[in-house]
Short mmCIF file of C-alpha atoms in Angstrom, two decimals:
data_model
loop_
_atom_site.label_atom_id
_atom_site.label_comp_id
_atom_site.label_asym_id
_atom_site.label_seq_id
_atom_site.Cartn_x
_atom_site.Cartn_y
_atom_site.Cartn_z
CA UNK A 1 108.46 112.02 103.83
CA UNK A 2 111.68 111.67 105.82
CA UNK A 3 109.85 113.23 108.75
CA UNK A 4 107.61 110.16 109.14
CA UNK A 5 110.36 107.55 109.07
CA UNK A 6 111.67 105.77 112.16
CA UNK A 7 115.11 107.48 112.01
CA UNK A 8 113.39 110.80 111.30
CA UNK A 9 111.17 110.57 114.37
CA UNK A 10 114.06 109.34 116.49
CA UNK A 11 115.99 112.46 115.43
CA UNK A 12 113.24 114.62 116.97
CA UNK A 13 113.43 112.74 120.25
CA UNK A 14 117.23 112.89 120.43
CA UNK A 15 117.58 116.60 119.53
CA UNK A 16 116.98 119.42 122.02
CA UNK A 17 115.41 122.79 121.26
CA UNK A 18 118.85 124.28 120.63
CA UNK A 19 119.40 121.69 117.90
CA UNK A 20 122.04 119.59 119.67
CA UNK A 21 121.92 115.90 120.45
CA UNK A 22 120.05 115.25 123.68
CA UNK A 23 120.14 112.43 126.27
CA UNK A 24 122.78 110.42 124.40
CA UNK A 25 126.21 110.95 122.89
CA UNK A 26 125.40 108.38 120.22
CA UNK A 27 122.69 110.01 118.14
CA UNK A 28 124.52 109.23 114.90
CA UNK A 29 124.70 105.49 115.66
CA UNK A 30 121.11 105.43 116.91
CA UNK A 31 119.81 107.01 113.70
CA UNK A 32 121.79 104.52 111.63
CA UNK A 33 120.37 101.66 113.68
CA UNK A 34 116.84 102.99 113.24
CA UNK A 35 117.30 103.23 109.46
CA UNK A 36 118.52 99.63 109.35
CA UNK A 37 115.46 98.53 111.32
CA UNK A 38 113.12 100.30 108.90
CA UNK A 39 114.91 98.96 105.84
CA UNK A 40 114.54 95.47 107.31
CA UNK A 41 110.85 96.13 107.85
CA UNK A 42 110.56 97.21 104.22
CA UNK A 43 112.42 94.03 103.17
CA UNK A 44 115.30 95.93 101.56
CA UNK A 45 117.90 94.37 103.85
CA UNK A 46 118.24 91.37 106.15
CA UNK A 47 120.67 90.18 108.80
CA UNK A 48 122.53 86.91 108.65
CA UNK A 49 121.97 84.32 111.38
CA UNK A 50 125.53 84.49 112.67
CA UNK A 51 126.38 85.38 116.27
CA UNK A 52 127.70 88.68 114.94
CA UNK A 53 125.18 89.30 112.15
CA UNK A 54 126.13 90.87 108.84
CA UNK A 55 123.94 93.11 106.73
CA UNK A 56 122.65 91.66 103.45
CA UNK A 57 121.05 93.95 100.87
CA UNK A 58 118.01 92.20 99.36
CA UNK A 59 116.91 95.00 97.05
CA UNK A 60 118.25 98.40 96.05
CA UNK A 61 114.85 99.55 94.80
CA UNK A 62 114.44 103.15 96.06
CA UNK A 63 111.97 103.84 98.85
CA UNK A 64 111.58 107.46 97.67
CA UNK A 65 112.41 108.52 101.23
CA UNK A 66 115.76 110.39 101.23
CA UNK A 67 117.02 109.14 104.58
CA UNK A 68 116.24 105.51 103.80
CA UNK A 69 117.61 105.70 100.28
CA UNK A 70 120.85 107.24 101.54
CA UNK A 71 121.16 104.47 104.14
CA UNK A 72 120.35 101.79 101.56
CA UNK A 73 123.00 103.11 99.20
CA UNK A 74 125.56 103.13 102.00
CA UNK A 75 124.67 99.60 103.06
CA UNK A 76 125.03 98.40 99.47
CA UNK A 77 128.62 99.67 99.55
CA UNK A 78 129.14 98.12 102.98
CA UNK A 79 127.74 94.73 101.89
CA UNK A 80 129.10 91.91 104.02
CA UNK A 81 130.24 94.08 106.90
CA UNK A 82 129.02 93.29 110.40
CA UNK A 83 125.99 95.09 111.76
CA UNK A 84 128.19 96.72 114.39
CA UNK A 85 130.57 98.05 111.74
CA UNK A 86 127.73 99.33 109.57
CA UNK A 87 126.09 101.23 112.41
CA UNK A 88 129.32 103.02 113.27
CA UNK A 89 130.50 103.72 109.71
CA UNK A 90 130.77 107.35 108.58
CA UNK A 91 128.72 106.53 105.46
CA UNK A 92 125.77 105.83 107.77
CA UNK A 93 125.78 109.34 109.27
CA UNK A 94 122.20 110.41 108.44
CA UNK A 95 121.98 113.57 110.54
CA UNK A 96 122.33 115.94 107.60
CA UNK A 97 119.67 114.37 105.39
CA UNK A 98 117.21 114.13 108.28
CA UNK A 99 117.87 117.70 109.41
CA UNK A 100 117.35 118.98 105.87
CA UNK A 101 114.06 117.08 105.69
CA UNK A 102 112.76 118.76 108.83
CA UNK A 103 114.07 122.16 107.74
CA UNK A 104 112.12 121.79 104.49
CA UNK A 105 108.82 121.50 106.41
CA UNK A 106 109.69 124.25 108.91
CA UNK A 107 110.15 122.04 111.98
CA UNK A 108 113.80 123.02 112.48
CA UNK A 109 116.26 125.57 111.20
CA UNK A 110 119.77 124.88 109.98
CA UNK A 111 122.48 126.69 111.91
CA UNK A 112 126.05 126.28 110.67
CA UNK A 113 128.81 126.89 113.20
CA UNK A 114 132.57 126.86 112.88
CA UNK A 115 132.83 123.13 113.46
CA UNK A 116 129.31 121.74 113.68
CA UNK A 117 125.82 122.18 112.28
CA UNK A 118 122.89 122.33 114.68
CA UNK A 119 119.17 122.10 114.00
CA UNK A 120 117.30 124.34 116.49
CA UNK A 121 113.57 123.87 116.80
CA UNK A 122 111.41 126.23 114.75
CA UNK A 123 108.00 124.58 115.16
CA UNK A 124 107.54 121.80 117.74
CA UNK A 125 104.17 120.57 116.41
CA UNK A 126 105.60 117.36 114.94
CA UNK A 127 107.52 116.45 118.08
CA UNK A 128 104.56 117.23 120.33
CA UNK A 129 102.33 114.93 118.27
CA UNK A 130 105.00 112.21 118.28
CA UNK A 131 105.41 112.33 122.04
CA UNK A 132 101.63 112.15 122.52
CA UNK A 133 101.48 109.13 120.21
CA UNK A 134 104.24 107.27 122.03
CA UNK A 135 102.73 108.04 125.42
CA UNK A 136 99.39 106.70 124.20
CA UNK A 137 101.11 103.55 122.93
CA UNK A 138 102.64 102.93 126.37
CA UNK A 139 99.39 103.62 128.21
CA UNK A 140 97.25 101.56 125.82
CA UNK A 141 99.29 98.92 123.95
CA UNK A 142 96.37 98.22 121.61
CA UNK A 143 97.07 101.64 120.05
CA UNK A 144 100.76 100.93 119.45
CA UNK A 145 101.91 100.60 115.86
CA UNK A 146 104.96 98.64 114.78
CA UNK A 147 106.78 101.94 114.29
CA UNK A 148 105.85 103.01 117.84
CA UNK A 149 107.19 99.73 119.17
CA UNK A 150 110.47 100.06 117.30
CA UNK A 151 111.03 103.64 118.45
CA UNK A 152 110.28 102.76 122.06
CA UNK A 153 112.51 99.69 121.96
CA UNK A 154 115.44 101.71 120.61
CA UNK A 155 114.99 104.25 123.41
CA UNK A 156 114.80 101.44 125.98
CA UNK A 157 117.87 99.71 124.56
CA UNK A 158 119.81 102.97 124.78
CA UNK A 159 118.74 103.28 128.42
CA UNK A 160 117.09 106.67 127.83
CA UNK A 161 113.37 105.94 127.40
CA UNK A 162 112.50 107.41 130.80
CA UNK A 163 114.79 110.41 130.36
CA UNK A 164 113.14 111.21 127.03
CA UNK A 165 109.50 110.49 127.96
CA UNK A 166 109.28 111.20 131.69
CA UNK A 167 107.34 114.45 131.18
CA UNK A 168 104.93 112.71 128.81
CA UNK A 169 104.39 109.77 131.21
CA UNK A 170 104.82 111.40 134.63
CA UNK A 171 103.28 108.52 136.56
CA UNK A 172 105.83 105.92 135.50
CA UNK A 173 109.22 105.16 136.98
CA UNK A 174 112.12 104.22 134.73
CA UNK A 175 111.72 100.55 135.59
CA UNK A 176 107.97 100.60 134.98
CA UNK A 177 108.39 102.29 131.61
CA UNK A 178 111.06 99.82 130.49
CA UNK A 179 108.84 96.92 131.57
CA UNK A 180 105.89 98.28 129.60
CA UNK A 181 108.01 98.72 126.49
CA UNK A 182 109.34 95.17 126.80
CA UNK A 183 105.79 93.88 127.17
CA UNK A 184 104.47 95.59 124.02
CA UNK A 185 102.95 93.10 121.60
CA UNK A 186 102.68 94.60 118.14
CA UNK A 187 99.98 93.03 115.99
CA UNK A 188 101.78 92.65 112.67
CA UNK A 189 102.87 89.67 110.55
CA UNK A 190 106.33 91.23 110.48
CA UNK A 191 106.55 91.70 114.26
CA UNK A 192 108.49 88.52 115.01
CA UNK A 193 111.05 89.07 112.27
CA UNK A 194 111.47 92.73 113.07
CA UNK A 195 111.87 92.02 116.78
CA UNK A 196 114.80 89.77 115.94
CA UNK A 197 116.29 92.56 113.82
CA UNK A 198 115.79 95.06 116.66
CA UNK A 199 117.35 92.70 119.21
CA UNK A 200 120.43 92.22 117.02
CA UNK A 201 120.53 95.88 116.10
CA UNK A 202 120.34 97.17 119.66
CA UNK A 203 122.99 94.69 120.80
CA UNK A 204 125.26 95.93 118.02
CA UNK A 205 124.48 99.53 118.93
CA UNK A 206 125.41 98.87 122.55
CA UNK A 207 128.68 97.27 121.41
CA UNK A 208 129.41 100.18 119.07
CA UNK A 209 128.89 102.74 121.84
CA UNK A 210 131.20 100.80 124.16
CA UNK A 211 133.90 100.73 121.48
CA UNK A 212 133.49 104.48 120.93
CA UNK A 213 133.75 105.16 124.64
CA UNK A 214 136.88 103.04 125.08
CA UNK A 215 138.61 104.55 122.03
CA UNK A 216 137.98 108.07 123.30
CA UNK A 217 139.58 107.48 126.71
#
């Protein structure tokens, strides 16, 4: 289910109850980055070793998860482009497919406006469970899954982990939370490889957001 993917869960964290992006102006890029991380984890794509890594598609075999399959198809067409370019490309806008996935299970509702579509909360059970899971992962790293670690690292890299999770971890300052996320050690054979992907991905995401900010001024 799209709802259990890394980009799907990130969508919940970056969308407020009114259905608009929350805590960041770069939800679209963040969701694209999260999809790339999960596709790397599933060994569908890889990054080259260059200073500015490029995306290589290793397999186009469907994952049977709509958001990941849409991202994989887009990346196949963007083969050879830099990670930064892929994250910011319009073909990697996954908001619609994720929103439809949550609407199908009753978590959100689709609300079409004159210029934008929003996804107001209908049932917050999934987000509540997600927040509890991430808080538990921070408080007890032995309970953290690889997916938890990736989600938390993306939030930290965006500089919004504390803003998103402060009510779920009221005893931690921003600095303390960031330090705990950085210290997470995920017990998985893929952890080392995926950490490299996340490091490259978050660096590219930061660069993409800077470019967007400069071009809009």
